[in-house]
Short mmCIF file of C-alpha atoms in Angstrom, two decimals:
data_model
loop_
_atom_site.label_atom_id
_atom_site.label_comp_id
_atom_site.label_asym_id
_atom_site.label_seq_id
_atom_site.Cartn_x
_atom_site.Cartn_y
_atom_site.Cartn_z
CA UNK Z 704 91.69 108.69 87.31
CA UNK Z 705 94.23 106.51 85.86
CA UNK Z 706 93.64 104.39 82.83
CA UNK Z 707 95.86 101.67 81.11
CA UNK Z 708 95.08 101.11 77.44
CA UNK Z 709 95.31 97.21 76.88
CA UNK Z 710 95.84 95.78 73.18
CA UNK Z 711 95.53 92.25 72.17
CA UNK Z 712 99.28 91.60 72.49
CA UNK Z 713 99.22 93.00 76.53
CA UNK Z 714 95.84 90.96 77.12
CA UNK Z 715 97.90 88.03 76.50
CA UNK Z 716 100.57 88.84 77.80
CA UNK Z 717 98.54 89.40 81.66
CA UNK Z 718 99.92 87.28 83.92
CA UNK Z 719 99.98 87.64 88.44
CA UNK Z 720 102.57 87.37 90.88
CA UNK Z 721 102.97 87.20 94.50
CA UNK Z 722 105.24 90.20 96.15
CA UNK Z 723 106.39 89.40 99.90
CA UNK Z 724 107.96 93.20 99.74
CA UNK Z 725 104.73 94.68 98.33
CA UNK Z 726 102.72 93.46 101.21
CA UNK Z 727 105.41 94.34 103.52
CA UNK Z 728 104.90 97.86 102.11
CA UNK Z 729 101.23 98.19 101.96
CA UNK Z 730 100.62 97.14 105.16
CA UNK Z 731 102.36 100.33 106.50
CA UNK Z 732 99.24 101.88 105.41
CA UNK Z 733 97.20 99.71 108.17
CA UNK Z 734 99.71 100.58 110.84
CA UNK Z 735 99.44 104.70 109.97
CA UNK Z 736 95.87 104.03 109.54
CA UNK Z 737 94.09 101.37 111.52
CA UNK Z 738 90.66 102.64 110.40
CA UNK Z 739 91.43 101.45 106.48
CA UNK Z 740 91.07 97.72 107.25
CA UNK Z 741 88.97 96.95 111.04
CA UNK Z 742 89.75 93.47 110.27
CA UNK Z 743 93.72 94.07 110.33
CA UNK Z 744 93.46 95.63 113.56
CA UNK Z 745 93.90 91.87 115.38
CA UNK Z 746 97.77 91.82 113.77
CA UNK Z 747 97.54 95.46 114.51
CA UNK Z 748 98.00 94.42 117.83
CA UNK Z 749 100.39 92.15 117.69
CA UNK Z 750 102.59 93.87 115.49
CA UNK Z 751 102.65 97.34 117.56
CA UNK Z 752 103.53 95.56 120.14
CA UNK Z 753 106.83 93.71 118.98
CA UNK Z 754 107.94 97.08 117.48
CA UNK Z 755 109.60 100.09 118.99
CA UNK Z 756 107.99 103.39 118.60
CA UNK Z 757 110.96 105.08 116.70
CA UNK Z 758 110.37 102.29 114.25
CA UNK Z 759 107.05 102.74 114.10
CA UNK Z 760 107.14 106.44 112.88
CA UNK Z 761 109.42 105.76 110.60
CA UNK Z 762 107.65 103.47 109.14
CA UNK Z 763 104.58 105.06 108.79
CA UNK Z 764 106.54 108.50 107.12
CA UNK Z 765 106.97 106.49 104.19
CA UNK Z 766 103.43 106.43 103.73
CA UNK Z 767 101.99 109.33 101.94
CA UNK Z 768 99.89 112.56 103.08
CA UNK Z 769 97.40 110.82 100.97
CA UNK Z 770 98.24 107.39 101.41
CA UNK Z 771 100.27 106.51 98.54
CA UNK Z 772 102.96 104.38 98.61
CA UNK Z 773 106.48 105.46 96.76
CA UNK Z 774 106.97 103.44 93.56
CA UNK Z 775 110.40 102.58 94.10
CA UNK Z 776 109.55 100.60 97.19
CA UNK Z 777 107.24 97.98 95.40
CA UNK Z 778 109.57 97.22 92.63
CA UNK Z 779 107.78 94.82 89.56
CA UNK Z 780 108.51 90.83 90.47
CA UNK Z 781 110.30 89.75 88.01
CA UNK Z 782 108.98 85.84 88.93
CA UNK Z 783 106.07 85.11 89.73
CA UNK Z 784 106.94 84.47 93.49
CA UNK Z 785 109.89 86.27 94.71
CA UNK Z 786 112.00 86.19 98.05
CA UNK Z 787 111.81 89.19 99.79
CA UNK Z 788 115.41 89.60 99.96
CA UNK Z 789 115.66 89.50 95.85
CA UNK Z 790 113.00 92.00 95.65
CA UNK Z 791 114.76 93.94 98.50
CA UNK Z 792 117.88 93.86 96.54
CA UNK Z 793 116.38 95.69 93.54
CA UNK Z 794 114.71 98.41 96.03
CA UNK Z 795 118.75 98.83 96.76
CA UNK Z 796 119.72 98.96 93.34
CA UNK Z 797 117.29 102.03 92.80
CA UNK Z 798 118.94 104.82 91.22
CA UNK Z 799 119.36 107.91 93.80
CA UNK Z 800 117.61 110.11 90.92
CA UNK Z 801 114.11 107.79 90.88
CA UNK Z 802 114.10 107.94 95.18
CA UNK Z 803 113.75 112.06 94.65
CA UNK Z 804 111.27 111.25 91.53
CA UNK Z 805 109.21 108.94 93.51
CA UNK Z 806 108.72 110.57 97.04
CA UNK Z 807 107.19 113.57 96.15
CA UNK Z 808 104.68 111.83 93.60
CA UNK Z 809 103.59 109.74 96.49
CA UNK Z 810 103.29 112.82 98.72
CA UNK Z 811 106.57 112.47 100.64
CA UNK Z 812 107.83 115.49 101.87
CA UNK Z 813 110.02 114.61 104.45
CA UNK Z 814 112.91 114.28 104.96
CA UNK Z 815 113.87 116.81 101.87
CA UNK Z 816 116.49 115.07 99.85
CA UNK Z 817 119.60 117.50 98.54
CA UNK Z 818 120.94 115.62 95.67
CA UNK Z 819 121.90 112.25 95.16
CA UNK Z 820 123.80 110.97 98.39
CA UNK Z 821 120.77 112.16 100.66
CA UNK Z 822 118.18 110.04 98.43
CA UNK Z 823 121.00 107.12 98.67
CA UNK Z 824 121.75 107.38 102.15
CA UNK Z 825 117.47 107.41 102.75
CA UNK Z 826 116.81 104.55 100.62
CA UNK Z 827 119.59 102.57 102.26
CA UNK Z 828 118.07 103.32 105.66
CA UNK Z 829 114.30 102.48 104.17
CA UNK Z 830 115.65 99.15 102.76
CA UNK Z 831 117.11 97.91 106.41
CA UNK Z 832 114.03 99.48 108.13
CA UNK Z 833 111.59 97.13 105.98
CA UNK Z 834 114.00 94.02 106.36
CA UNK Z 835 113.87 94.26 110.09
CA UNK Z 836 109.92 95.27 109.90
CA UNK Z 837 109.33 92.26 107.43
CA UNK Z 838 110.90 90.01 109.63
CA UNK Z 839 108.61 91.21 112.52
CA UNK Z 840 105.62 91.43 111.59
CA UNK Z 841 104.73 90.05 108.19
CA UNK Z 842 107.25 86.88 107.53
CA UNK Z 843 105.31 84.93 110.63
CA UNK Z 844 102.33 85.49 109.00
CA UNK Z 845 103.28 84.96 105.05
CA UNK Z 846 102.66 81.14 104.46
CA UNK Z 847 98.90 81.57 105.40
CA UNK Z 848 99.01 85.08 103.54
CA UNK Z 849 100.49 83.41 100.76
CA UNK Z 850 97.51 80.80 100.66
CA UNK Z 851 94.77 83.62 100.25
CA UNK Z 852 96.72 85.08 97.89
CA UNK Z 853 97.28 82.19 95.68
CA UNK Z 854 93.56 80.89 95.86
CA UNK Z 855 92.66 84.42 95.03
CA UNK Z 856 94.62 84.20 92.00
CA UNK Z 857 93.07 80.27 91.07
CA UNK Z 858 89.60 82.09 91.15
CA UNK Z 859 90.95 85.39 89.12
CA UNK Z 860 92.15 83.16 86.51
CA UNK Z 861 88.90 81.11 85.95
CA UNK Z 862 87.05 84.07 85.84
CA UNK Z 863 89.61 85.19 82.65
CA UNK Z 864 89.52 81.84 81.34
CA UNK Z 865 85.42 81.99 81.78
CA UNK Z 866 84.43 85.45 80.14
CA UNK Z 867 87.56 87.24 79.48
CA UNK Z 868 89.00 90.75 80.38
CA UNK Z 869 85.62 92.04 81.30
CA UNK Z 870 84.29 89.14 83.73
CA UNK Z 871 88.03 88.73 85.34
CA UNK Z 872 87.90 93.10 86.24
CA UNK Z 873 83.27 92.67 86.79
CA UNK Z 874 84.09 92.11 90.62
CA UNK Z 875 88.10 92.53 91.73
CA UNK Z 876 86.90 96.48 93.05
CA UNK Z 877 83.98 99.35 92.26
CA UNK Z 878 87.00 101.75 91.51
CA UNK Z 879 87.75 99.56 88.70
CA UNK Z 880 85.95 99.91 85.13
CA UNK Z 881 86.41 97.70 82.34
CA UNK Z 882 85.44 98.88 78.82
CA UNK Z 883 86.73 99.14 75.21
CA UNK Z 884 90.23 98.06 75.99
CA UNK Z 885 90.92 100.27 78.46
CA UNK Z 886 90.95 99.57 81.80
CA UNK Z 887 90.15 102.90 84.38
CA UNK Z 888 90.73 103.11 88.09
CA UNK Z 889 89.31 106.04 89.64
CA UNK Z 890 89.98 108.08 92.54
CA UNK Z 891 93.54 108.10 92.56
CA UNK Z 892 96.03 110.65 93.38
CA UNK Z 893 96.94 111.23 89.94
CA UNK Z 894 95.34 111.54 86.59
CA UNK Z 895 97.13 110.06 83.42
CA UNK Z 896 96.68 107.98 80.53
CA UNK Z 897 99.28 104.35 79.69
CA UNK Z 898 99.01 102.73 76.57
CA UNK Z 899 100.30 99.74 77.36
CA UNK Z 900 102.11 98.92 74.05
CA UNK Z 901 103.10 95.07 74.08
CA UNK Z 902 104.42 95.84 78.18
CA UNK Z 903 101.32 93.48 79.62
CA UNK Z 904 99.56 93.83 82.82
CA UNK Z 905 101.27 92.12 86.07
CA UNK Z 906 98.17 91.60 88.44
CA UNK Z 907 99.04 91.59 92.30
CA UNK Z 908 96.30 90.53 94.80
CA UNK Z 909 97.06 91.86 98.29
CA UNK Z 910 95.88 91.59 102.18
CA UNK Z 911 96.53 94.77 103.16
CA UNK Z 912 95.57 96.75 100.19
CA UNK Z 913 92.23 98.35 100.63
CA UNK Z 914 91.35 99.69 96.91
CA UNK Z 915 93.05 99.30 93.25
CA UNK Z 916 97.04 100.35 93.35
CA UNK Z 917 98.56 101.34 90.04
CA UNK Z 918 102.23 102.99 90.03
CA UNK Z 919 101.81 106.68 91.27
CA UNK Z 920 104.18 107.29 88.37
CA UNK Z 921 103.45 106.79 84.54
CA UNK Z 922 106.21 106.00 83.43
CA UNK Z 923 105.91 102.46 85.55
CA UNK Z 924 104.91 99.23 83.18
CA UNK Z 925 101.54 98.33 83.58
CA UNK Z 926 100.81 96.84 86.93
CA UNK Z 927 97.81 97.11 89.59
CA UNK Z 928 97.93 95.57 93.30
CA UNK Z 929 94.14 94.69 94.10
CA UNK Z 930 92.46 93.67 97.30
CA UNK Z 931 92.40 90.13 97.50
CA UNK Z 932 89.50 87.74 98.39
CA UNK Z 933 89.04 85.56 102.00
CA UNK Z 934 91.36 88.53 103.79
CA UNK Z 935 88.74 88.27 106.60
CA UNK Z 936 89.70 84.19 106.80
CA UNK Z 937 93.23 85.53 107.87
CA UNK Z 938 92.78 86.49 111.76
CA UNK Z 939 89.51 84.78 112.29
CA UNK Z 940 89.61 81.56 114.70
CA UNK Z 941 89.18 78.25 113.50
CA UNK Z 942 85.50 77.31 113.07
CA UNK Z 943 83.62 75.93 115.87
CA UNK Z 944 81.96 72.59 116.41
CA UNK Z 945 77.92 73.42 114.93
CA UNK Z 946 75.39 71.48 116.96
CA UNK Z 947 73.18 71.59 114.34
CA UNK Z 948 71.26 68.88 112.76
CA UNK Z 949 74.37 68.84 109.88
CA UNK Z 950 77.06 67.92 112.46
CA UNK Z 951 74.73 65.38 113.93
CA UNK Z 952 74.76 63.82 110.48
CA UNK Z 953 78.10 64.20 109.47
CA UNK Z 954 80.04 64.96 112.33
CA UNK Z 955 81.60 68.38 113.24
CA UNK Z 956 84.65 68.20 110.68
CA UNK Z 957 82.75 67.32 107.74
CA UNK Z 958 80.08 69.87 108.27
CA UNK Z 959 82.56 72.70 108.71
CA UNK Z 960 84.10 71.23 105.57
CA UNK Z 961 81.04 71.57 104.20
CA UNK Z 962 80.07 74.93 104.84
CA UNK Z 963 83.39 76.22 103.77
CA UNK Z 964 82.66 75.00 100.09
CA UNK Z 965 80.97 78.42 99.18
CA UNK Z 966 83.30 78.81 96.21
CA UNK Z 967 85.29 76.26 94.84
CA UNK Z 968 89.31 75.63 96.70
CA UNK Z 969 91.83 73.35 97.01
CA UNK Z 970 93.04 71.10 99.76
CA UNK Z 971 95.47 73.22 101.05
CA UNK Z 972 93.44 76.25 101.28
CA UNK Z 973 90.65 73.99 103.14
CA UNK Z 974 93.12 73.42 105.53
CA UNK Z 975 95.00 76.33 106.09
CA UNK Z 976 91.00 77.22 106.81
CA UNK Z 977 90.57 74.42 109.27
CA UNK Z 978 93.78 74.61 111.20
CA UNK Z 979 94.41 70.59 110.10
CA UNK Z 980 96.36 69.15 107.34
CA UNK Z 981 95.81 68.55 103.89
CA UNK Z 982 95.67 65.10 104.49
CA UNK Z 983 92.84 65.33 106.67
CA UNK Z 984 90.80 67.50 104.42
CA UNK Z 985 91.26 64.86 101.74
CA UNK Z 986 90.06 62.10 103.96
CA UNK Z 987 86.79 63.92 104.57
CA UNK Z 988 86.28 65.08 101.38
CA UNK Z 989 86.36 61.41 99.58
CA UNK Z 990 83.49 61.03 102.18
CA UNK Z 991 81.48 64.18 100.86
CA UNK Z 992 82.33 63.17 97.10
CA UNK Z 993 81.46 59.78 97.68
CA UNK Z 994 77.75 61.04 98.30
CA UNK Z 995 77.45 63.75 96.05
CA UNK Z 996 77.68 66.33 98.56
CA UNK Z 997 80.51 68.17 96.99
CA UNK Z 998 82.20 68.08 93.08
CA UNK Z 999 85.59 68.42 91.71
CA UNK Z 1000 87.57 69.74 89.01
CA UNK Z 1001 90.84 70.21 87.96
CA UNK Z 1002 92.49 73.64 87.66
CA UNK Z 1003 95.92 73.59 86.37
CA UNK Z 1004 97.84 71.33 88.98
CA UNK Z 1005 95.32 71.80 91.50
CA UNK Z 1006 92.24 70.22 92.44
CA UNK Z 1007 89.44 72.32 93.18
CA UNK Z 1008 86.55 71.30 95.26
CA UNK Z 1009 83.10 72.48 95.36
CA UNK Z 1010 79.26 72.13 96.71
CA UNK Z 1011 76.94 70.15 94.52
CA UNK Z 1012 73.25 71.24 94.44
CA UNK Z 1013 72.22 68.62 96.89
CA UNK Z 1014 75.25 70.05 99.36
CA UNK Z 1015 73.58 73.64 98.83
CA UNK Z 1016 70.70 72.11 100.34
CA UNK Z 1017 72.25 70.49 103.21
CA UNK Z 1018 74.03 73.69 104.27
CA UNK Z 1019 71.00 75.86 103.91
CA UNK Z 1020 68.39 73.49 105.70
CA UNK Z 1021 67.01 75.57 108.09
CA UNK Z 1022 66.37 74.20 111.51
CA UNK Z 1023 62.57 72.43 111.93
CA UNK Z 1024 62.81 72.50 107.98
#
């Protein structure tokens, strides 16, 4: 188990980013193990296919015996949105001494590193490996990746701004525990105690994680890359035309709208959802607004959209009802 010990000072001081290069790395994981996420195993596909085998197993050997990832490859964003080729620069900026801490923490064994210029030479080698790899198979994918993770992070922080440390951690993953300031995350590799001590907590929702992800090593700041919400919305098709008695009254667009409205979201998500543009979603949902089928609030500089009660009851009508 690993536990981070929050004060006041690091509660406030929580805050999320977005990390191209950490996704890049954690989805390594999926390739060496397709059974971790079944609903990867669509880009899977794709991605095994566009890469050469060679690349492929060396990719996957920087993946842990027990699936850790090393530290030094998912350096802390320093914004809350990097470029993957400033958080790739960092990853080459890692001091030769932190490569030979970090790969056998993670479970890395191989290759063995000699001193200094072996653990330089290998990091060099990782960094172009994951710029080619990123390229390939997760930059074609990132703006809608980038979507989930974002309206991931909308409902995180209304959960926070709701009830606080304990309702934002209630439902993020069952390896995580909540309780008298400290935050636990059990069945990890390791077993150590952080008191956080005025560093914060940097929050990091993720596709292609598939449980909690602290640092292997203590010595890290405070950070924890979570599974993110709507990952299954990722590879799915668009929604098909319903025949129902709710496209009949509505029309097919505005009763897939509809039906999407589980939780509140934003234009854009809607339709990065819907495979049309924002525009479009907006046009249908003045319609839905207009009678009371759906409600809206504002959430920062976004405008989140939601069922009423009386659109609950439209989309769970059932038919002869």
């Amino acid at each position: 188990m690993i536990s981070y010990e929050l004060g006041v000072e690091d509660l406030a001081d929580t805050r999320f980013a977005i990390s191209p290069l950490a996704e890049t790395v954690f989805s390594l994981r999926v390739l060496r193990d397709p059974g971790l996420h079944a609903l990867h195993l669509p880009w899977r596909r794709t991605v095994l296919a566009r890469l050469e085998a060679a690349d492929v197993e060396r990719l996957t050997a920087l993946v842990g015996e027990r699936l850790a990832l090393p530290d030094f490859l998912t350096p802390r964003p320093e914004t809350f949105a990097p470029a993957f080729e400033e958080e790739l620069a960092l990853v080459r900026r890692t001091p030769p001494e932190l490569v030979r801490r970090d790969l056998p923490a993670a479970l890395v064994f191989r290759p063995a590193l000699a001193g200094d210029d072996d653990a330089a030479r290998f990091r060099d080698a990782a960094c172009e490996l994951l710029r080619r790899y990123w390229a390939l198979a997760v930059e074609p994918f990132w703006p809608r990746m980038r979507q989930v993770l974002e309206a991931d992070m909308t409902y995180r922080a209304r959960r926070l701004a709701r009830g606080g440390a304990r309702l934002l951690f209630a439902d993020m993953h069952p390896n995580l525990r909540w309780h008298d300031g400290v935050l636990r995350i059990s069945k990890m590799i390791g077993h150590h105690h952080v008191a956080a001590s005025g560093r914060g907590l940097l929050l990091m929702p993720s596709a292609f994680a598939h449980k909690p992800a602290p640092p292997v090593s203590p010595d890290e700041p405070p950070s924890l890359v979570y599974p993110s919400r709507a990952v299954a919305t990722l590879w799915t098709p668009a929604p098909v035309t319903d025949a129902g008695a709710l496209t009949a009254l509505l029309g097919a667009p505005r009763a897939r709208l509809l039906r999407l409205l589980e939780e509140p979201l934003p234009t854009v998500e809607l339709a990065r959802r819907l495979r049309v543009t924002p525009s479009a979603v907006s046009q249908h949902l003045r319609v839905l607004y207009g009678a009371g089928l759906v409600a809206r609030a504002r959430d920062g500089r976004q405008v989140l959209y939601g069922r009423t009660e009386l659109g609950d009851r439209l989309v769970t009508v059932k038919p002869g009802a």
